[in-house]
Coordinates of C-alpha atoms and ligand atoms in Angstrom, one line a residue:
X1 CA 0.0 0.0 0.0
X2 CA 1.3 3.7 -1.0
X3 CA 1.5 6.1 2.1
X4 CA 0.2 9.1 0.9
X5 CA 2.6 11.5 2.0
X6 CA 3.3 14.3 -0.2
X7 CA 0.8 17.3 -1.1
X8 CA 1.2 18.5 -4.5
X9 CA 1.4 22.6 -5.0
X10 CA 0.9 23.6 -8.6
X11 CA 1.8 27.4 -9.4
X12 CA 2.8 29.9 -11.8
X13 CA 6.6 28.8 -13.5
X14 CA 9.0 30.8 -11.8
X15 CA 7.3 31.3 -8.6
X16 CA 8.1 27.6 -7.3
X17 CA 10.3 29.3 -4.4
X18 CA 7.4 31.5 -2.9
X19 CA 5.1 28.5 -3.2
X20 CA 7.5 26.2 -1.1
X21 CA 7.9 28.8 1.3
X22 CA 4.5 29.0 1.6
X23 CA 3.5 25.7 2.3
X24 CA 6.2 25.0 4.5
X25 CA 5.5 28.2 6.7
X26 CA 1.0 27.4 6.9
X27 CA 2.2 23.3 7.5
X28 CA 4.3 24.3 10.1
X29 CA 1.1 26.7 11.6
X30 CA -0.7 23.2 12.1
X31 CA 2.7 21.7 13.3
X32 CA 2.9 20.3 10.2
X33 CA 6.5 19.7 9.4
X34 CA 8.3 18.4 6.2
X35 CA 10.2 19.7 3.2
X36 CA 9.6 21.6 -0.1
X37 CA 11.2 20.2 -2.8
X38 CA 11.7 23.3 -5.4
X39 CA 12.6 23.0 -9.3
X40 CA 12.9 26.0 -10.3
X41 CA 10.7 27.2 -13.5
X42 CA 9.2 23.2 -13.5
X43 CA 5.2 24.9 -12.2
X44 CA 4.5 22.8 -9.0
X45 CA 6.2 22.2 -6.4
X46 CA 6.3 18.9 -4.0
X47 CA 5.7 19.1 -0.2
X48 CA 7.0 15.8 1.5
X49 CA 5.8 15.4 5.2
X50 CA 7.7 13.8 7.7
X51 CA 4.7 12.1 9.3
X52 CA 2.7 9.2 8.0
X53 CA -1.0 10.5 7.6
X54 CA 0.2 15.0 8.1
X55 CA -0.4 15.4 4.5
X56 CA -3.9 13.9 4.3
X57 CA -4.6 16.5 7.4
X58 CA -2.8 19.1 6.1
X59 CA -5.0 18.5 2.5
X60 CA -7.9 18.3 4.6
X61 CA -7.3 21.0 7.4
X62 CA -5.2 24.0 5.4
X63 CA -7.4 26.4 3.9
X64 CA -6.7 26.6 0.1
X65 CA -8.4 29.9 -0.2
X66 CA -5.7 31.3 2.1
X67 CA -3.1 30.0 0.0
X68 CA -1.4 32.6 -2.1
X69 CA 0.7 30.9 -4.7
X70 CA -0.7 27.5 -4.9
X71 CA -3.1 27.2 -7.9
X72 CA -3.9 23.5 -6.8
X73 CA -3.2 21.6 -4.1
X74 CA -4.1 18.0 -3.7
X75 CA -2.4 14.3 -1.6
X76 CA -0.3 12.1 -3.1
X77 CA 1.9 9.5 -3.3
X78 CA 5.6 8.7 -4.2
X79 CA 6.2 9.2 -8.1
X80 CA 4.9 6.2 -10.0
X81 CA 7.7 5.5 -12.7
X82 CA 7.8 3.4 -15.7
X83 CA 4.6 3.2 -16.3
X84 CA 4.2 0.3 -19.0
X85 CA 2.5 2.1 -22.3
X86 CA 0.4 -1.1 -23.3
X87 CA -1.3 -0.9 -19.7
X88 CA -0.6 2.3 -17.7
X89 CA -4.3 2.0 -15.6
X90 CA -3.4 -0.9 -13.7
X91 CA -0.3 0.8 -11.2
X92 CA -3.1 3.7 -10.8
X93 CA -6.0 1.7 -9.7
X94 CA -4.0 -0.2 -7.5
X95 CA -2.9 3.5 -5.7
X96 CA -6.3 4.2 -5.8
X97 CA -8.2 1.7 -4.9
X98 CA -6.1 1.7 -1.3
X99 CA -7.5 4.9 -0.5
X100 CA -10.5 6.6 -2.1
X101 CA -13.7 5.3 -3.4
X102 CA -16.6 6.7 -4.7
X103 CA -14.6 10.1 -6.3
X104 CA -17.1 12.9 -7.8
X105 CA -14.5 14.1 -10.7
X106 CA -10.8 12.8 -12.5
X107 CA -8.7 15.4 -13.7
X108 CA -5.7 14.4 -15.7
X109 CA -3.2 17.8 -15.9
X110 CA -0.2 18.4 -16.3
X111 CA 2.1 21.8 -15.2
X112 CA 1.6 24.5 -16.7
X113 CA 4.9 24.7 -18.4
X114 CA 5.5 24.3 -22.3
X115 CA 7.2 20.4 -21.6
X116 CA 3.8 20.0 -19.8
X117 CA 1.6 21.5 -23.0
X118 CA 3.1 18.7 -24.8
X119 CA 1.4 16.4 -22.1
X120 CA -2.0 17.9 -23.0
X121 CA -2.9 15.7 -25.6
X122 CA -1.6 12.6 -24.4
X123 CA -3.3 13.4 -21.0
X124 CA -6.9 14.4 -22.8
X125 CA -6.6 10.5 -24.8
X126 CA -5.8 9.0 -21.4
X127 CA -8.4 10.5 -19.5
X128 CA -11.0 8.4 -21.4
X129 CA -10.6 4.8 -20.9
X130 CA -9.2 5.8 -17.3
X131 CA -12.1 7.3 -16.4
X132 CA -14.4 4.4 -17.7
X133 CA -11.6 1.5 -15.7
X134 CA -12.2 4.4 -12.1
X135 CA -15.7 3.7 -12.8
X136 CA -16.1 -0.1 -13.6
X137 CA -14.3 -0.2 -10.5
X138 CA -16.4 1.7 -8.8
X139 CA -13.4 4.5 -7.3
X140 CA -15.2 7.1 -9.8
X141 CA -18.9 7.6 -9.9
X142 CA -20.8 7.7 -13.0
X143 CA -22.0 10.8 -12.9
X144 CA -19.9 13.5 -11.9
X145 CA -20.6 14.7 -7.9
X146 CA -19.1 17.7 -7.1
X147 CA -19.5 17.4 -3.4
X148 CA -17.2 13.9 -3.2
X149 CA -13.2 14.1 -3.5
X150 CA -11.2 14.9 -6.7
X151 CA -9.1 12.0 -8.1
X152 CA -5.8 14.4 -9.5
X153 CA -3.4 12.4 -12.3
X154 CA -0.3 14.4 -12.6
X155 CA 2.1 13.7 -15.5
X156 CA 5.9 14.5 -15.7
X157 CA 5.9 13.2 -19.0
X158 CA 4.0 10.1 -20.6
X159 CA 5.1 7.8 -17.8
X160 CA 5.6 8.9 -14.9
X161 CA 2.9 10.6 -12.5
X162 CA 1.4 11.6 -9.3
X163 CA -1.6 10.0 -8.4
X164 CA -3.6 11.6 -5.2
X165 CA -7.3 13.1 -4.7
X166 CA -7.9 17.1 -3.5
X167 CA -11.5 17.8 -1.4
X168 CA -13.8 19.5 -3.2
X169 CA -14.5 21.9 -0.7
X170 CA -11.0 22.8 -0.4
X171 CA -9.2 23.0 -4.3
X172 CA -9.8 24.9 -6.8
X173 CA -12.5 23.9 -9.0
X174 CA -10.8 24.1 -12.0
X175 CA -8.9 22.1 -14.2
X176 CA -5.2 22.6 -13.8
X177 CA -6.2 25.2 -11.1
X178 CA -6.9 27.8 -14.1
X179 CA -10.0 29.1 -14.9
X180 CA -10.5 29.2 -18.8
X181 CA -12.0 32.9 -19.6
X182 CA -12.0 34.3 -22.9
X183 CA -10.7 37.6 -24.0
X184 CA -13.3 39.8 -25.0
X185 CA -12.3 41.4 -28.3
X186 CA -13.9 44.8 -28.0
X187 CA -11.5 45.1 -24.6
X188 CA -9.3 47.8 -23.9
X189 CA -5.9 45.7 -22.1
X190 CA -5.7 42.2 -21.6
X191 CA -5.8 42.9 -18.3
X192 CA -8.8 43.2 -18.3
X193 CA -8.7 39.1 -17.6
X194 CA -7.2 39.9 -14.6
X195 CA -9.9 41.4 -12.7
X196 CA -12.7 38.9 -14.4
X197 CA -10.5 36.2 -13.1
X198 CA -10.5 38.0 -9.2
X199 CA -14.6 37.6 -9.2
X200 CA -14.5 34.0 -10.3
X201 CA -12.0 33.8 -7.6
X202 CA -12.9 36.1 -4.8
X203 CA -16.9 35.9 -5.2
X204 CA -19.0 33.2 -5.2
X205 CA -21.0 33.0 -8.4
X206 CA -24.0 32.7 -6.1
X207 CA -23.7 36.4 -4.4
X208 CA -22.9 38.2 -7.8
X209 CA -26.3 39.3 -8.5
X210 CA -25.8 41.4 -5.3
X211 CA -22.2 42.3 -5.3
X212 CA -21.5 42.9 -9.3
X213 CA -24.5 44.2 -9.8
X214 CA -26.0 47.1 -12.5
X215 CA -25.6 50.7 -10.8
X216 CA -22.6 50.1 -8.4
X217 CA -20.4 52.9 -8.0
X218 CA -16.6 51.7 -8.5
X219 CA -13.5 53.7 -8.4
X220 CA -10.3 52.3 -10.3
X221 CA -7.3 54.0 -9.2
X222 CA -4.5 53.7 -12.1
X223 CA -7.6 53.1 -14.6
X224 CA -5.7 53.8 -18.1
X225 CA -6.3 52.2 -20.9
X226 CA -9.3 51.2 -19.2
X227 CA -9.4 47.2 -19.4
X228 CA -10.5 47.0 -15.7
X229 CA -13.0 49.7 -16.2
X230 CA -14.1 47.4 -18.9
X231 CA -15.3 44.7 -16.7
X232 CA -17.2 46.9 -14.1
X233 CA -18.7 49.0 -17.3
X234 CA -19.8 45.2 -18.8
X235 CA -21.9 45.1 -15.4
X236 CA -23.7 47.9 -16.0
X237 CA -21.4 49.7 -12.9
X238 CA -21.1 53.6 -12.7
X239 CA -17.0 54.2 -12.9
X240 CA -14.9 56.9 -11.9
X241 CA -11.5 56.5 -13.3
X242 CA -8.7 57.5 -12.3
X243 CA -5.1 58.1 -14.1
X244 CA -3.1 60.7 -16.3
X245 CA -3.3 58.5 -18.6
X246 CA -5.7 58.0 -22.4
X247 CA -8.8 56.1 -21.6
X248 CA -10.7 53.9 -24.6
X249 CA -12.6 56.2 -26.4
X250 CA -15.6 53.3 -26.8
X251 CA -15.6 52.8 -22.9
X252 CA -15.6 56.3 -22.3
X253 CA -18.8 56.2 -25.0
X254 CA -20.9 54.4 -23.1
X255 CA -21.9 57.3 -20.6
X256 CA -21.1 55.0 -17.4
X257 CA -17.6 56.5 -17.1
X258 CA -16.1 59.9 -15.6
X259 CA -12.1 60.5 -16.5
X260 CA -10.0 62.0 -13.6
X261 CA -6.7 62.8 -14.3
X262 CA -5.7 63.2 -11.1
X263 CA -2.9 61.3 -8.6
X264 CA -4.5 58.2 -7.4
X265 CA -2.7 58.1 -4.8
X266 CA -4.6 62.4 -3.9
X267 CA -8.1 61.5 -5.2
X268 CA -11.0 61.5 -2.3
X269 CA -14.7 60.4 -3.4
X270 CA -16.6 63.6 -3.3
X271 CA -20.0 60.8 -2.4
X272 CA -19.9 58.2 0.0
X273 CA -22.0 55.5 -2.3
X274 CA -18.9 53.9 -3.6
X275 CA -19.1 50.2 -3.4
X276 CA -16.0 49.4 -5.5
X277 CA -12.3 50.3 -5.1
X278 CA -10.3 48.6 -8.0
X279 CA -6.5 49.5 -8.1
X280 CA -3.7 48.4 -10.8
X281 CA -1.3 51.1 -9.9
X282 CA 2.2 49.8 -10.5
X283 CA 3.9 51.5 -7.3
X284 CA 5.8 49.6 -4.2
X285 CA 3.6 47.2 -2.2
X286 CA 3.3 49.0 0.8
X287 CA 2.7 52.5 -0.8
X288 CA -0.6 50.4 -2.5
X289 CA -1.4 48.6 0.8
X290 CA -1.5 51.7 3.1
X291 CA -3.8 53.1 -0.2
X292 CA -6.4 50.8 0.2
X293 CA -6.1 50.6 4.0
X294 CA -6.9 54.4 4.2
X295 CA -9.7 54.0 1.7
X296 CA -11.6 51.1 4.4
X297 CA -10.7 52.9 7.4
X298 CA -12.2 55.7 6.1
X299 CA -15.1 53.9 4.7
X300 CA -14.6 55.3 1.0
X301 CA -15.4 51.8 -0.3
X302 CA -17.3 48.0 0.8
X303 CA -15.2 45.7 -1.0
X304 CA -11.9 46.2 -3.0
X305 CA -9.8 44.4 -5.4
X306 CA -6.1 45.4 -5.7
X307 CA -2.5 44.3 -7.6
X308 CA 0.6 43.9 -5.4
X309 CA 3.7 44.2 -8.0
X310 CA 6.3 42.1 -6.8
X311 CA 9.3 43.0 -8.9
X312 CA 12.0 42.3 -5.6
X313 CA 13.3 38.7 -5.1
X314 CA 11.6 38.1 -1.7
X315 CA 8.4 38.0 -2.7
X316 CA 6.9 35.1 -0.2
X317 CA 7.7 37.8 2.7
X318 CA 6.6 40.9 0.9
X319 CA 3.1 39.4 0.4
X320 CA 2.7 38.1 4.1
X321 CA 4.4 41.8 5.6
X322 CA 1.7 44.0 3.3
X323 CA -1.0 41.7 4.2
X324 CA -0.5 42.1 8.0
X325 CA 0.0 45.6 7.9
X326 CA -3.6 46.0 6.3
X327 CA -4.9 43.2 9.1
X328 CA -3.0 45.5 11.9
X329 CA -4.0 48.8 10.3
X330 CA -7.1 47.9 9.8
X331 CA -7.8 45.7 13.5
X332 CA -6.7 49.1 15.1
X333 CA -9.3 51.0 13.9
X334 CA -11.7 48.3 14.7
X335 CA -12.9 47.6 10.7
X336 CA -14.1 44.1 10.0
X337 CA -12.8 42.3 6.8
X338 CA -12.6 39.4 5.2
X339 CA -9.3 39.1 3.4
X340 CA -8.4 36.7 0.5
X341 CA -5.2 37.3 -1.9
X342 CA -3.9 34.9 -4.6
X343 CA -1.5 34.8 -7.4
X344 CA -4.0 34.6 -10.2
X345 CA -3.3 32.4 -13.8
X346 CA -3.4 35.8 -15.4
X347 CA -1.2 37.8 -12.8
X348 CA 2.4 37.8 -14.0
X349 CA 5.3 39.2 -11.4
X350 CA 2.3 40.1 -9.0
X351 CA -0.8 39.0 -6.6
X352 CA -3.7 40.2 -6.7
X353 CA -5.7 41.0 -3.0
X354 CA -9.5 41.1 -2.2
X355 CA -11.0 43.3 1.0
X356 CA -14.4 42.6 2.0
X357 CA -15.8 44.7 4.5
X358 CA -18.0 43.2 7.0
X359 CA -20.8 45.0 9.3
X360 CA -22.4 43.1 12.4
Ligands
SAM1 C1 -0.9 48.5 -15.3 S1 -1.6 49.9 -15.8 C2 -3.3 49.7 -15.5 C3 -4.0 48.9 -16.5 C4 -5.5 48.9 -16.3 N1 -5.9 48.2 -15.1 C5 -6.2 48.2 -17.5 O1 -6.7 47.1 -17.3 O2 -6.2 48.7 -18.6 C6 -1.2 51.1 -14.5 C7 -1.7 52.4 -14.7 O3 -1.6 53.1 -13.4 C8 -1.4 54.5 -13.7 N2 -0.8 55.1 -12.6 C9 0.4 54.9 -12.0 N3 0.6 55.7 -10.9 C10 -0.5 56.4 -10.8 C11 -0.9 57.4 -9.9 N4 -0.2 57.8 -8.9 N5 -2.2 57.9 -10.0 C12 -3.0 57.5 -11.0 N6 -2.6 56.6 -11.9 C13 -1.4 56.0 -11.8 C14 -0.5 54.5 -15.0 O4 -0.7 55.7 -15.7 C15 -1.1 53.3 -15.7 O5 -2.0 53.7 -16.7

């Protein structure tokens, strides 16, 4: 029997070390302990505990959502090599079969890396007559259940995976840990993915009725071309945008959006019915953070979504510094939040941070 001691990380390529440092400081939070191994620029990174059974807690017991780096994680075992090609199912279902049964999904990914696009194909093929042997066996159920476990197939190259499962209600629903949006051709920036990707993130697609609703106010703070403007515009919100920058002259057409060049960093609402404060300035982290700090304290905004650039090497300790110096600043003047902040597919050298404010 395989001893399921490893939790699998994946991430953006090149940000392996952040995600290992990660891990290893929330495991050690639960007294957790164990070691990151990193390769750098490989998209995943593998977290070896040095207890039988901490990884299936840790799987269970760390929050994903408060994970910054990790795009998926899920438990595994030891890398199954060799795989033969005339019957690779077999060495899976007997890892399997030890320890789940009755799994509501299979994915079969591969890192997002260029070796792993290579995978995709072969992985896609695969998934079919794998899925129908998890079933036959009864490890998979026949119709997908998204409230069971997630069996997770991860392939270094055709043979030679990880094989583990991930908890529904703790992974990331999509495949690969990415979700697939499409560019929208009449937008400004392709940046504009950035902040679509944030709500599918940050808010669940139950509460977007009420919290990306028609006739919002938003403010977004470094707003130029105008790709994030874009989104909040699409959702029938009211925008006041703010850069020295060019806006899109079709966004700026639509009526829903007022230009002030002005310093983001000077601008105070003039009406206290802002809902949204969106900021893609590119200045230092903490500069940004003690932004969007003044903008709750002083109650300018309900909810806010914001980029952290990260262009200095440790970017692990930035992230965790600027996010308890907005929990501090924030705890002192007695404001209630809920804070989430995650590297998102379609951040690059940056994170990108959500503040809900809560009342009651
Ligand atoms: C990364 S771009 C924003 C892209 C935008 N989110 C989009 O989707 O099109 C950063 C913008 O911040 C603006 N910016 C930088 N510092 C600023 C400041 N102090 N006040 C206002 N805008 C600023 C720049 O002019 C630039 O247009």
């Amino acid at each position: 029997m395989q001893k399921l001691n490893k939790i699998i990380l994946y991430c953006r390529s090149g940000f392996e070390k952040e995600c290992a440092a990660e891990i290893t400081d929330k495991a050690s939070q639960q007294e957790i302990y164990g070691f990151a191994k990193v390769n750098e620029k490989c998209g995943y990174v593998i977290f070896q505990c040095y207890q039988d059974n901490d990884a299936q807690t840790l799987v269970k017991n760390l929050s994903f959502r408060k994970l910054v780096f990790a795009r998926q994680m899920f438990v595994a075992g030891n890398l199954l090599t060799d795989l033969p090609t005339n019957d690779r199912i077999t060495p899976i279902i007997d890892v399997l079969s030890d320890c789940i049964d009755k799994a509501g999904d299979l994915r079969v990914e591969v890192a997002d890396t260029n070796e792993g696009k290579e995978l995709a194909s072969f992985c896609r093929k695969f998934t079919v007559p794998l899925r129908q042997a998890l079933r036959n066996k009864r490890i998979l159920l026949k119709i997908a259940n998204p409230s069971r476990p997630v069996i997770h197939l991860f392939f270094i190259n055709n043979n030679c995976c990880y094989v583990g499962y991930s908890f529904s209600q703790n992974n990331s629903p999509f495949y690969m840990g990415i979700p697939r949006l499409k560019f929208p051709a009449d937008a400004p920036s392709r940046s504009t993915l950035k902040l679509e990707e944030a709500f599918h993130i940050f808010i669940p697609y139950e509460e977007w009725d009420e919290r990306l609703k028609g006739g919002l106010n938003a403010v977004d703070l470094g707003a130029c071309p105008g790709g994030w403007t874009y989104q909040l515009v699409k959702r029938n919100m009211m925008v006041y945008a703010i850069d020295n920058g060019a806006m899109n002259e079709k966004l700026m057409s639509t009526g829903q959006v007022k230009h002030y060049r002005e310093d983001g960093f000077k601008f105070t609402p003039k009406k206290h019915n802002i809902y949204w404060l969106v900021c893609d300035m590119v200045e230092k982290p903490t500069k940004i953070t003690g932004l969007i700090a003044k903008w709750l304290t002083n109650g300018w905004c309900r909810e806010t979504i914001f980029n952290l650039k990260l262009p200095m090497k440790k970017r692990y300790e930035e992230v965790k510094q600027n996010l308890q110096l907005l929990i501090d600043e924030l705890h002192n003047k007695q404001i209630n939040v809920q804070i989430q902040a995650k590297q998102l597919y379609h951040d690059r050298e940056e994170v990108t941070i959500h503040v809900q404010r809560i009342w009651g």
